[in-house]
Amino acid sequence: MEDMSGPYVVRGSVSLPEAELMWRFSRSSGPGGQHVNTSDSQVELRFDLARTEALPDVWKERALERLAGRLVDGVVSVRASEHRSQWRNREAAAVRLAALLAEATAPPPRPRRPTRIPRGINERRLREKKQRSERKQGRSGRNWT
């Protein structure tokens, strides 16, 4: 894993300012030895999406709309506790937050342009359907004397 302790890039030249990131550390749950009972290795990273000036207004509106279910008072939070060291969990949380914001601020996909089905293809489909129907009807012993 590369060293990412600098600015966390969302997309292009836009990155998360370190001053707007709120970190909280706590003890990870789950099994462990004596060390796990004394170290605060779980990381919770909070980012105030509603009040940030780091994102362009269009991106901010898009992210607020798409992440509405995850926000608490306009703040998005991400947890990481999969690593044993707090530093690696910090990196994981920051990368996860940047990825989440990149996905939430992405432009909407282009609308699909409906295409017309060529007449020949439709006719062939109907012809094959009719043949299949006749073949199956031929299997029943109705017309036998």
Short mmCIF file of N, CA, C and O in Angstrom, two decimals:
data_model
loop_
_atom_site.label_atom_id
_atom_site.label_comp_id
_atom_site.label_asym_id
_atom_site.label_seq_id
_atom_site.Cartn_x
_atom_site.Cartn_y
_atom_site.Cartn_z
N MET A 1 0.85 -1.18 0.00
CA MET A 1 0.00 0.00 0.00
C MET A 1 0.89 1.24 0.00
O MET A 1 1.87 1.31 0.71
N GLU A 2 0.50 2.22 -0.83
CA GLU A 2 1.31 3.42 -0.94
C GLU A 2 1.08 4.36 0.25
O GLU A 2 0.09 4.26 0.94
N ASP A 3 2.02 5.26 0.45
CA ASP A 3 1.91 6.22 1.55
C ASP A 3 0.91 7.30 1.17
O ASP A 3 1.13 8.05 0.23
N MET A 4 -0.21 7.37 1.89
CA MET A 4 -1.26 8.33 1.54
C MET A 4 -1.55 9.29 2.67
O MET A 4 -2.66 9.74 2.84
N SER A 5 -0.55 9.59 3.50
CA SER A 5 -0.83 10.44 4.66
C SER A 5 -0.96 11.91 4.29
O SER A 5 -1.11 12.75 5.15
N GLY A 6 -0.92 12.23 3.00
CA GLY A 6 -1.10 13.61 2.57
C GLY A 6 -2.56 13.90 2.32
O GLY A 6 -3.43 13.33 2.95
N PRO A 7 -2.84 14.81 1.38
CA PRO A 7 -4.23 15.12 1.07
C PRO A 7 -4.89 13.92 0.38
O PRO A 7 -4.29 13.29 -0.47
N TYR A 8 -6.13 13.64 0.77
CA TYR A 8 -6.84 12.50 0.20
C TYR A 8 -7.65 12.99 -1.00
O TYR A 8 -8.60 13.75 -0.84
N VAL A 9 -7.26 12.55 -2.18
CA VAL A 9 -7.86 13.04 -3.42
C VAL A 9 -9.21 12.38 -3.65
O VAL A 9 -9.33 11.16 -3.59
N VAL A 10 -10.22 13.22 -3.88
CA VAL A 10 -11.55 12.72 -4.20
C VAL A 10 -11.60 12.41 -5.68
O VAL A 10 -11.80 11.27 -6.09
N ARG A 11 -11.40 13.43 -6.50
CA ARG A 11 -11.34 13.24 -7.95
C ARG A 11 -10.72 14.48 -8.57
O ARG A 11 -11.04 15.59 -8.18
N GLY A 12 -9.82 14.26 -9.52
CA GLY A 12 -9.16 15.38 -10.20
C GLY A 12 -8.29 16.16 -9.24
O GLY A 12 -7.46 15.60 -8.54
N SER A 13 -8.51 17.46 -9.17
CA SER A 13 -7.68 18.31 -8.29
C SER A 13 -8.35 18.55 -6.94
O SER A 13 -7.82 19.27 -6.10
N VAL A 14 -9.52 17.94 -6.73
CA VAL A 14 -10.26 18.16 -5.48
C VAL A 14 -9.82 17.12 -4.45
O VAL A 14 -9.80 15.93 -4.72
N SER A 15 -9.43 17.61 -3.27
CA SER A 15 -9.02 16.69 -2.20
C SER A 15 -9.64 17.13 -0.88
O SER A 15 -10.12 18.25 -0.73
N LEU A 16 -9.62 16.20 0.08
CA LEU A 16 -10.19 16.49 1.41
C LEU A 16 -9.16 17.22 2.26
O LEU A 16 -8.07 16.70 2.48
N PRO A 17 -9.49 18.40 2.76
CA PRO A 17 -8.53 19.12 3.61
C PRO A 17 -8.42 18.44 4.98
O PRO A 17 -9.43 18.06 5.57
N GLU A 18 -7.21 18.27 5.45
CA GLU A 18 -6.95 17.61 6.73
C GLU A 18 -7.67 18.31 7.88
O GLU A 18 -8.11 17.67 8.82
N ALA A 19 -7.81 19.64 7.79
CA ALA A 19 -8.44 20.41 8.87
C ALA A 19 -9.92 20.07 9.04
O ALA A 19 -10.47 20.23 10.13
N GLU A 20 -10.58 19.60 7.97
CA GLU A 20 -12.01 19.31 8.05
C GLU A 20 -12.31 17.86 8.43
O GLU A 20 -13.48 17.50 8.56
N LEU A 21 -11.27 17.06 8.60
CA LEU A 21 -11.47 15.66 8.97
C LEU A 21 -11.47 15.53 10.49
O LEU A 21 -10.58 16.03 11.16
N MET A 22 -12.49 14.88 11.03
CA MET A 22 -12.58 14.68 12.49
C MET A 22 -12.34 13.21 12.79
O MET A 22 -13.07 12.35 12.30
N TRP A 23 -11.30 12.94 13.57
CA TRP A 23 -10.92 11.55 13.88
C TRP A 23 -11.37 11.19 15.29
O TRP A 23 -11.31 12.02 16.19
N ARG A 24 -11.79 9.94 15.46
CA ARG A 24 -12.10 9.43 16.79
C ARG A 24 -11.58 8.01 16.87
O ARG A 24 -11.76 7.23 15.94
N PHE A 25 -10.95 7.68 17.98
CA PHE A 25 -10.33 6.36 18.13
C PHE A 25 -10.97 5.61 19.30
O PHE A 25 -11.28 6.22 20.32
N SER A 26 -11.14 4.32 19.12
CA SER A 26 -11.69 3.50 20.19
C SER A 26 -11.14 2.10 20.07
O SER A 26 -10.47 1.77 19.08
N ARG A 27 -11.42 1.27 21.05
CA ARG A 27 -10.91 -0.10 21.02
C ARG A 27 -11.72 -0.93 20.05
O ARG A 27 -12.95 -0.88 20.05
N SER A 28 -11.03 -1.70 19.24
CA SER A 28 -11.71 -2.57 18.28
C SER A 28 -12.39 -3.71 19.01
O SER A 28 -11.92 -4.18 20.04
N SER A 29 -13.49 -4.17 18.44
CA SER A 29 -14.16 -5.32 19.02
C SER A 29 -13.53 -6.59 18.46
O SER A 29 -12.71 -6.53 17.55
N GLY A 30 -13.92 -7.72 18.99
CA GLY A 30 -13.43 -8.98 18.47
C GLY A 30 -12.29 -9.54 19.28
O GLY A 30 -11.87 -8.96 20.29
N PRO A 31 -11.77 -10.70 18.86
CA PRO A 31 -10.73 -11.38 19.63
C PRO A 31 -9.40 -10.66 19.55
O PRO A 31 -9.14 -9.90 18.63
N GLY A 32 -8.54 -10.93 20.51
CA GLY A 32 -7.20 -10.35 20.50
C GLY A 32 -6.46 -10.73 21.76
O GLY A 32 -7.03 -11.34 22.66
N GLY A 33 -5.22 -10.35 21.84
CA GLY A 33 -4.40 -10.69 23.01
C GLY A 33 -4.43 -9.56 24.02
O GLY A 33 -5.36 -8.77 24.08
N GLN A 34 -3.35 -9.49 24.82
CA GLN A 34 -3.30 -8.45 25.85
C GLN A 34 -3.24 -7.06 25.24
O GLN A 34 -3.77 -6.11 25.78
N HIS A 35 -2.59 -6.95 24.08
CA HIS A 35 -2.38 -5.64 23.45
C HIS A 35 -3.70 -4.99 23.04
O HIS A 35 -3.88 -3.79 23.15
N VAL A 36 -4.66 -5.83 22.57
CA VAL A 36 -5.89 -5.27 22.02
C VAL A 36 -6.73 -4.59 23.10
O VAL A 36 -7.52 -3.69 22.81
N ASN A 37 -6.54 -4.97 24.35
CA ASN A 37 -7.32 -4.37 25.43
C ASN A 37 -6.82 -2.99 25.83
O ASN A 37 -7.48 -2.29 26.58
N THR A 38 -5.65 -2.62 25.35
CA THR A 38 -5.08 -1.34 25.75
C THR A 38 -4.94 -0.35 24.61
O THR A 38 -4.66 0.82 24.84
N SER A 39 -5.09 -0.80 23.36
CA SER A 39 -4.83 0.12 22.25
C SER A 39 -6.13 0.52 21.56
O SER A 39 -7.01 -0.30 21.34
N ASP A 40 -6.22 1.78 21.23
CA ASP A 40 -7.39 2.31 20.52
C ASP A 40 -7.11 2.24 19.02
O ASP A 40 -6.71 3.23 18.41
N SER A 41 -7.33 1.07 18.44
CA SER A 41 -6.96 0.92 17.03
C SER A 41 -8.13 1.14 16.07
O SER A 41 -7.92 1.38 14.89
N GLN A 42 -9.37 1.07 16.54
CA GLN A 42 -10.51 1.34 15.66
C GLN A 42 -10.58 2.84 15.39
O GLN A 42 -10.41 3.65 16.30
N VAL A 43 -10.85 3.18 14.12
CA VAL A 43 -10.86 4.58 13.72
C VAL A 43 -12.24 4.94 13.18
O VAL A 43 -12.81 4.19 12.39
N GLU A 44 -12.76 6.07 13.63
CA GLU A 44 -13.98 6.62 13.04
C GLU A 44 -13.62 7.98 12.46
O GLU A 44 -13.12 8.85 13.17
N LEU A 45 -13.84 8.13 11.17
CA LEU A 45 -13.51 9.38 10.48
C LEU A 45 -14.82 10.07 10.11
O LEU A 45 -15.68 9.47 9.48
N ARG A 46 -14.95 11.32 10.54
CA ARG A 46 -16.17 12.09 10.24
C ARG A 46 -15.80 13.29 9.37
O ARG A 46 -14.76 13.91 9.56
N PHE A 47 -16.71 13.57 8.40
CA PHE A 47 -16.48 14.69 7.48
C PHE A 47 -17.79 15.44 7.33
O PHE A 47 -18.81 14.86 6.97
N ASP A 48 -17.76 16.76 7.65
CA ASP A 48 -18.97 17.58 7.58
C ASP A 48 -19.22 17.98 6.13
O ASP A 48 -18.69 18.97 5.64
N LEU A 49 -20.04 17.18 5.48
CA LEU A 49 -20.32 17.39 4.06
C LEU A 49 -21.16 18.64 3.82
O LEU A 49 -20.97 19.34 2.83
N ALA A 50 -22.07 18.93 4.74
CA ALA A 50 -22.96 20.08 4.57
C ALA A 50 -22.23 21.41 4.66
O ALA A 50 -22.60 22.37 3.99
N ARG A 51 -21.18 21.49 5.48
CA ARG A 51 -20.50 22.78 5.70
C ARG A 51 -19.15 22.90 5.01
O ARG A 51 -18.49 23.93 5.15
N THR A 52 -18.73 21.89 4.27
CA THR A 52 -17.39 21.94 3.67
C THR A 52 -17.31 22.95 2.53
O THR A 52 -18.30 23.21 1.84
N GLU A 53 -16.13 23.52 2.37
CA GLU A 53 -15.87 24.43 1.25
C GLU A 53 -14.93 23.77 0.25
O GLU A 53 -14.57 24.37 -0.76
N ALA A 54 -14.51 22.54 0.55
CA ALA A 54 -13.52 21.85 -0.29
C ALA A 54 -14.12 21.33 -1.59
O ALA A 54 -13.41 21.21 -2.59
N LEU A 55 -15.42 21.03 -1.58
CA LEU A 55 -16.06 20.48 -2.77
C LEU A 55 -16.79 21.57 -3.54
O LEU A 55 -17.38 22.47 -2.92
N PRO A 56 -16.78 21.50 -4.87
CA PRO A 56 -17.59 22.45 -5.66
C PRO A 56 -19.07 22.29 -5.30
O PRO A 56 -19.51 21.20 -4.92
N ASP A 57 -19.84 23.37 -5.43
CA ASP A 57 -21.25 23.36 -5.01
C ASP A 57 -22.06 22.26 -5.69
O ASP A 57 -22.90 21.62 -5.06
N VAL A 58 -21.82 22.05 -6.99
CA VAL A 58 -22.57 21.02 -7.73
C VAL A 58 -22.30 19.65 -7.14
O VAL A 58 -23.21 18.85 -6.92
N TRP A 59 -21.02 19.36 -6.87
CA TRP A 59 -20.63 18.07 -6.29
C TRP A 59 -21.26 17.91 -4.91
O TRP A 59 -21.72 16.83 -4.54
N LYS A 60 -21.23 19.01 -4.13
CA LYS A 60 -21.73 18.97 -2.76
C LYS A 60 -23.23 18.64 -2.75
O LYS A 60 -23.66 17.77 -2.00
N GLU A 61 -23.99 19.29 -3.63
CA GLU A 61 -25.43 19.02 -3.71
C GLU A 61 -25.68 17.56 -4.10
O GLU A 61 -26.54 16.90 -3.53
N ARG A 62 -24.91 17.09 -5.10
CA ARG A 62 -25.06 15.72 -5.58
C ARG A 62 -24.76 14.72 -4.46
O ARG A 62 -25.50 13.76 -4.25
N ALA A 63 -23.68 14.98 -3.72
CA ALA A 63 -23.28 14.08 -2.63
C ALA A 63 -24.30 14.10 -1.50
O ALA A 63 -24.63 13.05 -0.94
N LEU A 64 -24.80 15.28 -1.15
CA LEU A 64 -25.81 15.38 -0.08
C LEU A 64 -27.06 14.60 -0.45
O LEU A 64 -27.68 13.96 0.39
N GLU A 65 -27.42 14.66 -1.73
CA GLU A 65 -28.62 13.95 -2.19
C GLU A 65 -28.40 12.44 -2.17
O GLU A 65 -29.24 11.68 -1.69
N ARG A 66 -27.25 12.00 -2.70
CA ARG A 66 -26.99 10.56 -2.81
C ARG A 66 -26.67 9.89 -1.48
O ARG A 66 -26.92 8.71 -1.31
N LEU A 67 -26.06 10.63 -0.56
CA LEU A 67 -25.68 10.04 0.73
C LEU A 67 -26.67 10.40 1.83
O LEU A 67 -26.34 10.26 3.01
N ALA A 68 -27.86 10.85 1.45
CA ALA A 68 -28.84 11.32 2.45
C ALA A 68 -29.10 10.27 3.53
O ALA A 68 -29.27 10.61 4.70
N GLY A 69 -29.12 9.00 3.17
CA GLY A 69 -29.39 7.94 4.14
C GLY A 69 -28.26 7.71 5.13
O GLY A 69 -28.48 7.19 6.22
N ARG A 70 -27.05 8.10 4.76
CA ARG A 70 -25.88 7.88 5.62
C ARG A 70 -25.53 9.08 6.48
O ARG A 70 -24.71 8.99 7.39
N LEU A 71 -26.11 10.23 6.17
CA LEU A 71 -25.72 11.47 6.85
C LEU A 71 -26.45 11.64 8.18
O LEU A 71 -27.62 11.28 8.31
N VAL A 72 -25.73 12.17 9.16
CA VAL A 72 -26.32 12.56 10.44
C VAL A 72 -25.97 14.03 10.62
O VAL A 72 -24.81 14.39 10.80
N ASP A 73 -26.99 14.90 10.51
CA ASP A 73 -26.79 16.35 10.56
C ASP A 73 -25.76 16.84 9.54
O ASP A 73 -24.93 17.70 9.85
N GLY A 74 -25.78 16.26 8.35
CA GLY A 74 -24.88 16.68 7.28
C GLY A 74 -23.47 16.14 7.40
O GLY A 74 -22.59 16.54 6.66
N VAL A 75 -23.24 15.22 8.35
CA VAL A 75 -21.91 14.66 8.56
C VAL A 75 -21.90 13.20 8.12
O VAL A 75 -22.76 12.42 8.51
N VAL A 76 -20.92 12.85 7.30
CA VAL A 76 -20.77 11.45 6.87
C VAL A 76 -19.64 10.83 7.70
O VAL A 76 -18.62 11.48 7.95
N SER A 77 -19.85 9.60 8.17
CA SER A 77 -18.80 8.96 8.97
C SER A 77 -18.45 7.60 8.40
O SER A 77 -19.30 6.90 7.86
N VAL A 78 -17.17 7.25 8.54
CA VAL A 78 -16.63 5.99 8.03
C VAL A 78 -15.83 5.35 9.14
O VAL A 78 -15.08 6.04 9.85
N ARG A 79 -15.99 4.02 9.31
CA ARG A 79 -15.24 3.30 10.35
C ARG A 79 -14.27 2.34 9.72
O ARG A 79 -14.55 1.76 8.67
N ALA A 80 -13.15 2.11 10.39
CA ALA A 80 -12.19 1.10 9.94
C ALA A 80 -11.58 0.44 11.16
O ALA A 80 -11.11 1.12 12.07
N SER A 81 -11.64 -0.90 11.17
CA SER A 81 -11.03 -1.61 12.29
C SER A 81 -10.41 -2.93 11.84
O SER A 81 -10.19 -3.81 12.64
N GLU A 82 -10.18 -3.06 10.53
CA GLU A 82 -9.69 -4.35 10.04
C GLU A 82 -8.20 -4.57 10.27
O GLU A 82 -7.74 -5.70 10.25
N HIS A 83 -7.44 -3.51 10.51
CA HIS A 83 -6.00 -3.65 10.75
C HIS A 83 -5.72 -3.58 12.25
O HIS A 83 -6.50 -3.05 13.02
N ARG A 84 -4.55 -4.10 12.62
CA ARG A 84 -4.19 -4.08 14.05
C ARG A 84 -3.61 -2.74 14.47
O ARG A 84 -3.66 -2.38 15.64
N SER A 85 -3.05 -2.00 13.50
CA SER A 85 -2.45 -0.72 13.89
C SER A 85 -3.40 0.44 13.58
O SER A 85 -4.12 0.43 12.59
N GLN A 86 -3.37 1.42 14.46
CA GLN A 86 -4.24 2.58 14.30
C GLN A 86 -3.89 3.34 13.03
O GLN A 86 -4.78 3.79 12.32
N TRP A 87 -2.60 3.41 12.72
CA TRP A 87 -2.16 4.17 11.54
C TRP A 87 -2.75 3.57 10.26
O TRP A 87 -3.26 4.29 9.41
N ARG A 88 -2.71 2.23 10.15
CA ARG A 88 -3.24 1.58 8.94
C ARG A 88 -4.76 1.72 8.88
O ARG A 88 -5.33 1.85 7.80
N ASN A 89 -5.42 1.72 10.03
CA ASN A 89 -6.86 1.93 10.05
C ASN A 89 -7.21 3.36 9.66
O ASN A 89 -8.22 3.61 9.00
N ARG A 90 -6.35 4.31 10.04
CA ARG A 90 -6.55 5.71 9.63
C ARG A 90 -6.49 5.82 8.12
O ARG A 90 -7.32 6.47 7.49
N GLU A 91 -5.48 5.18 7.54
CA GLU A 91 -5.32 5.20 6.08
C GLU A 91 -6.54 4.57 5.41
O GLU A 91 -7.08 5.11 4.44
N ALA A 92 -6.97 3.42 5.93
CA ALA A 92 -8.10 2.70 5.34
C ALA A 92 -9.37 3.56 5.39
O ALA A 92 -10.13 3.63 4.43
N ALA A 93 -9.60 4.21 6.53
CA ALA A 93 -10.79 5.04 6.68
C ALA A 93 -10.76 6.24 5.73
O ALA A 93 -11.77 6.58 5.10
N ALA A 94 -9.61 6.86 5.60
CA ALA A 94 -9.48 8.03 4.73
C ALA A 94 -9.68 7.65 3.27
O ALA A 94 -10.37 8.35 2.51
N VAL A 95 -9.08 6.53 2.88
CA VAL A 95 -9.22 6.07 1.50
C VAL A 95 -10.68 5.71 1.22
O VAL A 95 -11.23 6.03 0.18
N ARG A 96 -11.33 5.07 2.19
CA ARG A 96 -12.74 4.68 2.05
C ARG A 96 -13.63 5.92 1.91
O ARG A 96 -14.55 5.94 1.10
N LEU A 97 -13.35 6.94 2.72
CA LEU A 97 -14.14 8.18 2.65
C LEU A 97 -13.95 8.86 1.30
O LEU A 97 -14.92 9.31 0.69
N ALA A 98 -12.71 8.93 0.84
CA ALA A 98 -12.43 9.55 -0.47
C ALA A 98 -13.14 8.80 -1.58
O ALA A 98 -13.73 9.41 -2.48
N ALA A 99 -13.14 7.46 -1.52
CA ALA A 99 -13.81 6.66 -2.54
C ALA A 99 -15.32 6.86 -2.49
O ALA A 99 -15.99 6.96 -3.52
N LEU A 100 -15.85 6.95 -1.27
CA LEU A 100 -17.29 7.15 -1.09
C LEU A 100 -17.71 8.49 -1.69
O LEU A 100 -18.71 8.58 -2.41
N LEU A 101 -16.92 9.53 -1.41
CA LEU A 101 -17.23 10.86 -1.94
C LEU A 101 -17.04 10.91 -3.45
O LEU A 101 -17.80 11.59 -4.15
N ALA A 102 -16.04 10.19 -3.96
CA ALA A 102 -15.82 10.17 -5.42
C ALA A 102 -17.02 9.56 -6.12
O ALA A 102 -17.48 10.05 -7.15
N GLU A 103 -17.54 8.47 -5.53
CA GLU A 103 -18.71 7.81 -6.12
C GLU A 103 -19.96 8.69 -6.00
O GLU A 103 -20.75 8.76 -6.93
N ALA A 104 -20.11 9.35 -4.87
CA ALA A 104 -21.30 10.17 -4.63
C ALA A 104 -21.31 11.45 -5.45
O ALA A 104 -22.37 11.99 -5.74
N THR A 105 -20.13 11.94 -5.83
CA THR A 105 -20.07 13.19 -6.60
C THR A 105 -19.94 12.96 -8.09
O THR A 105 -19.89 13.91 -8.86
N ALA A 106 -19.88 11.70 -8.51
CA ALA A 106 -19.74 11.39 -9.94
C ALA A 106 -20.95 11.89 -10.71
O ALA A 106 -22.07 11.87 -10.19
N PRO A 107 -20.73 12.36 -11.94
CA PRO A 107 -21.87 12.85 -12.72
C PRO A 107 -22.83 11.70 -13.04
O PRO A 107 -22.41 10.55 -13.14
N PRO A 108 -24.12 12.01 -13.19
CA PRO A 108 -25.07 10.94 -13.49
C PRO A 108 -24.78 10.34 -14.86
O PRO A 108 -24.25 11.03 -15.75
N PRO A 109 -25.13 9.06 -15.06
CA PRO A 109 -24.85 8.45 -16.37
C PRO A 109 -25.70 9.08 -17.46
O PRO A 109 -26.78 9.62 -17.19
N ARG A 110 -25.20 9.00 -18.70
CA ARG A 110 -25.96 9.56 -19.82
C ARG A 110 -27.26 8.78 -19.98
O ARG A 110 -27.29 7.57 -19.79
N PRO A 111 -28.33 9.47 -20.33
CA PRO A 111 -29.59 8.74 -20.53
C PRO A 111 -29.48 7.81 -21.74
O PRO A 111 -28.84 8.15 -22.74
N ARG A 112 -30.11 6.65 -21.62
CA ARG A 112 -30.04 5.66 -22.69
C ARG A 112 -30.90 6.12 -23.86
O ARG A 112 -32.04 6.54 -23.68
N ARG A 113 -30.33 6.02 -25.05
CA ARG A 113 -31.08 6.38 -26.25
C ARG A 113 -31.75 5.12 -26.78
O ARG A 113 -31.07 4.16 -27.15
N PRO A 114 -33.08 5.08 -26.79
CA PRO A 114 -33.73 3.85 -27.25
C PRO A 114 -33.47 3.61 -28.73
O PRO A 114 -33.46 4.54 -29.53
N THR A 115 -33.25 2.35 -29.06
CA THR A 115 -32.98 2.01 -30.46
C THR A 115 -34.16 1.24 -31.03
O THR A 115 -34.86 0.53 -30.30
N ARG A 116 -34.39 1.39 -32.33
CA ARG A 116 -35.47 0.66 -32.97
C ARG A 116 -34.99 -0.72 -33.37
O ARG A 116 -33.89 -0.87 -33.89
N ILE A 117 -35.85 -1.71 -33.19
CA ILE A 117 -35.50 -3.07 -33.61
C ILE A 117 -35.79 -3.15 -35.10
O ILE A 117 -36.89 -2.81 -35.54
N PRO A 118 -34.81 -3.60 -35.90
CA PRO A 118 -35.05 -3.70 -37.35
C PRO A 118 -36.21 -4.66 -37.66
O PRO A 118 -36.40 -5.65 -36.96
N ARG A 119 -36.97 -4.32 -38.70
CA ARG A 119 -38.15 -5.11 -39.04
C ARG A 119 -37.80 -6.56 -39.36
O ARG A 119 -38.51 -7.48 -38.97
N GLY A 120 -36.68 -6.76 -40.03
CA GLY A 120 -36.27 -8.12 -40.42
C GLY A 120 -36.06 -9.01 -39.21
O GLY A 120 -36.46 -10.18 -39.21
N ILE A 121 -35.48 -8.46 -38.16
CA ILE A 121 -35.21 -9.25 -36.94
C ILE A 121 -36.52 -9.64 -36.29
O ILE A 121 -36.71 -10.77 -35.85
N ASN A 122 -37.45 -8.68 -36.22
CA ASN A 122 -38.75 -8.94 -35.62
C ASN A 122 -39.51 -10.01 -36.41
O ASN A 122 -40.09 -10.93 -35.83
N GLU A 123 -39.49 -9.90 -37.74
CA GLU A 123 -40.17 -10.88 -38.59
C GLU A 123 -39.57 -12.27 -38.40
O GLU A 123 -40.30 -13.26 -38.32
N ARG A 124 -38.23 -12.34 -38.33
CA ARG A 124 -37.56 -13.63 -38.14
C ARG A 124 -37.95 -14.26 -36.80
O ARG A 124 -38.23 -15.44 -36.71
N ARG A 125 -38.02 -13.42 -35.76
CA ARG A 125 -38.41 -13.91 -34.44
C ARG A 125 -39.81 -14.50 -34.48
O ARG A 125 -40.06 -15.59 -33.97
N LEU A 126 -40.74 -13.80 -35.12
CA LEU A 126 -42.12 -14.26 -35.19
C LEU A 126 -42.23 -15.55 -36.02
O LEU A 126 -42.99 -16.46 -35.69
N ARG A 127 -41.44 -15.61 -37.11
CA ARG A 127 -41.44 -16.80 -37.96
C ARG A 127 -40.94 -18.02 -37.18
O ARG A 127 -41.56 -19.09 -37.20
N GLU A 128 -39.83 -17.84 -36.43
CA GLU A 128 -39.27 -18.94 -35.64
C GLU A 128 -40.24 -19.35 -34.53
O GLU A 128 -40.36 -20.53 -34.20
N LYS A 129 -40.95 -18.38 -33.97
CA LYS A 129 -41.91 -18.66 -32.92
C LYS A 129 -43.06 -19.52 -33.47
O LYS A 129 -43.51 -20.46 -32.83
N LYS A 130 -43.51 -19.17 -34.68
CA LYS A 130 -44.59 -19.92 -35.33
C LYS A 130 -44.14 -21.36 -35.61
O LYS A 130 -44.88 -22.32 -35.35
N GLN A 131 -42.88 -21.51 -36.11
CA GLN A 131 -42.36 -22.85 -36.41
C GLN A 131 -42.28 -23.69 -35.14
O GLN A 131 -42.62 -24.87 -35.14
N ARG A 132 -41.83 -23.08 -34.06
CA ARG A 132 -41.71 -23.78 -32.79
C ARG A 132 -43.09 -24.24 -32.31
O ARG A 132 -43.27 -25.35 -31.83
N SER A 133 -44.07 -23.35 -32.47
CA SER A 133 -45.43 -23.67 -32.07
C SER A 133 -45.96 -24.86 -32.87
O SER A 133 -46.54 -25.79 -32.32
N GLU A 134 -45.74 -24.84 -34.20
CA GLU A 134 -46.21 -25.93 -35.06
C GLU A 134 -45.52 -27.24 -34.70
O GLU A 134 -46.15 -28.30 -34.67
N ARG A 135 -44.21 -27.17 -34.42
CA ARG A 135 -43.45 -28.37 -34.07
C ARG A 135 -44.01 -28.99 -32.79
O ARG A 135 -44.21 -30.19 -32.70
N LYS A 136 -44.30 -28.14 -31.79
CA LYS A 136 -44.81 -28.66 -30.52
C LYS A 136 -46.23 -29.20 -30.68
O LYS A 136 -46.60 -30.19 -30.05
N GLN A 137 -47.04 -28.53 -31.50
CA GLN A 137 -48.40 -29.03 -31.73
C GLN A 137 -48.36 -30.36 -32.46
O GLN A 137 -49.21 -31.23 -32.23
N GLY A 138 -47.38 -30.53 -33.31
CA GLY A 138 -47.22 -31.79 -34.06
C GLY A 138 -46.88 -32.95 -33.15
O GLY A 138 -47.11 -34.11 -33.49
N ARG A 139 -46.36 -32.67 -31.97
CA ARG A 139 -45.98 -33.72 -31.03
C ARG A 139 -47.20 -34.32 -30.32
O ARG A 139 -47.16 -35.42 -29.85
N SER A 140 -48.27 -33.56 -30.21
CA SER A 140 -49.45 -34.08 -29.51
C SER A 140 -50.18 -35.04 -30.45
O SER A 140 -50.25 -34.81 -31.64
N GLY A 141 -50.74 -36.11 -29.89
CA GLY A 141 -51.36 -37.13 -30.72
C GLY A 141 -52.82 -36.87 -30.99
O GLY A 141 -53.63 -37.78 -30.96
N ARG A 142 -53.18 -35.59 -31.24
CA ARG A 142 -54.59 -35.26 -31.44
C ARG A 142 -55.11 -35.73 -32.80
O ARG A 142 -56.21 -36.22 -32.90
N ASN A 143 -54.33 -35.54 -33.87
CA ASN A 143 -54.81 -35.81 -35.22
C ASN A 143 -54.58 -37.25 -35.66
O ASN A 143 -54.67 -37.57 -36.84
N TRP A 144 -54.27 -38.14 -34.76
CA TRP A 144 -54.04 -39.53 -35.14
C TRP A 144 -55.34 -40.26 -35.20
O TRP A 144 -56.24 -40.07 -34.39
N THR A 145 -55.47 -41.16 -36.17
CA THR A 145 -56.73 -41.93 -36.27
C THR A 145 -56.59 -43.32 -35.70
O THR A 145 -55.56 -43.85 -35.49
#
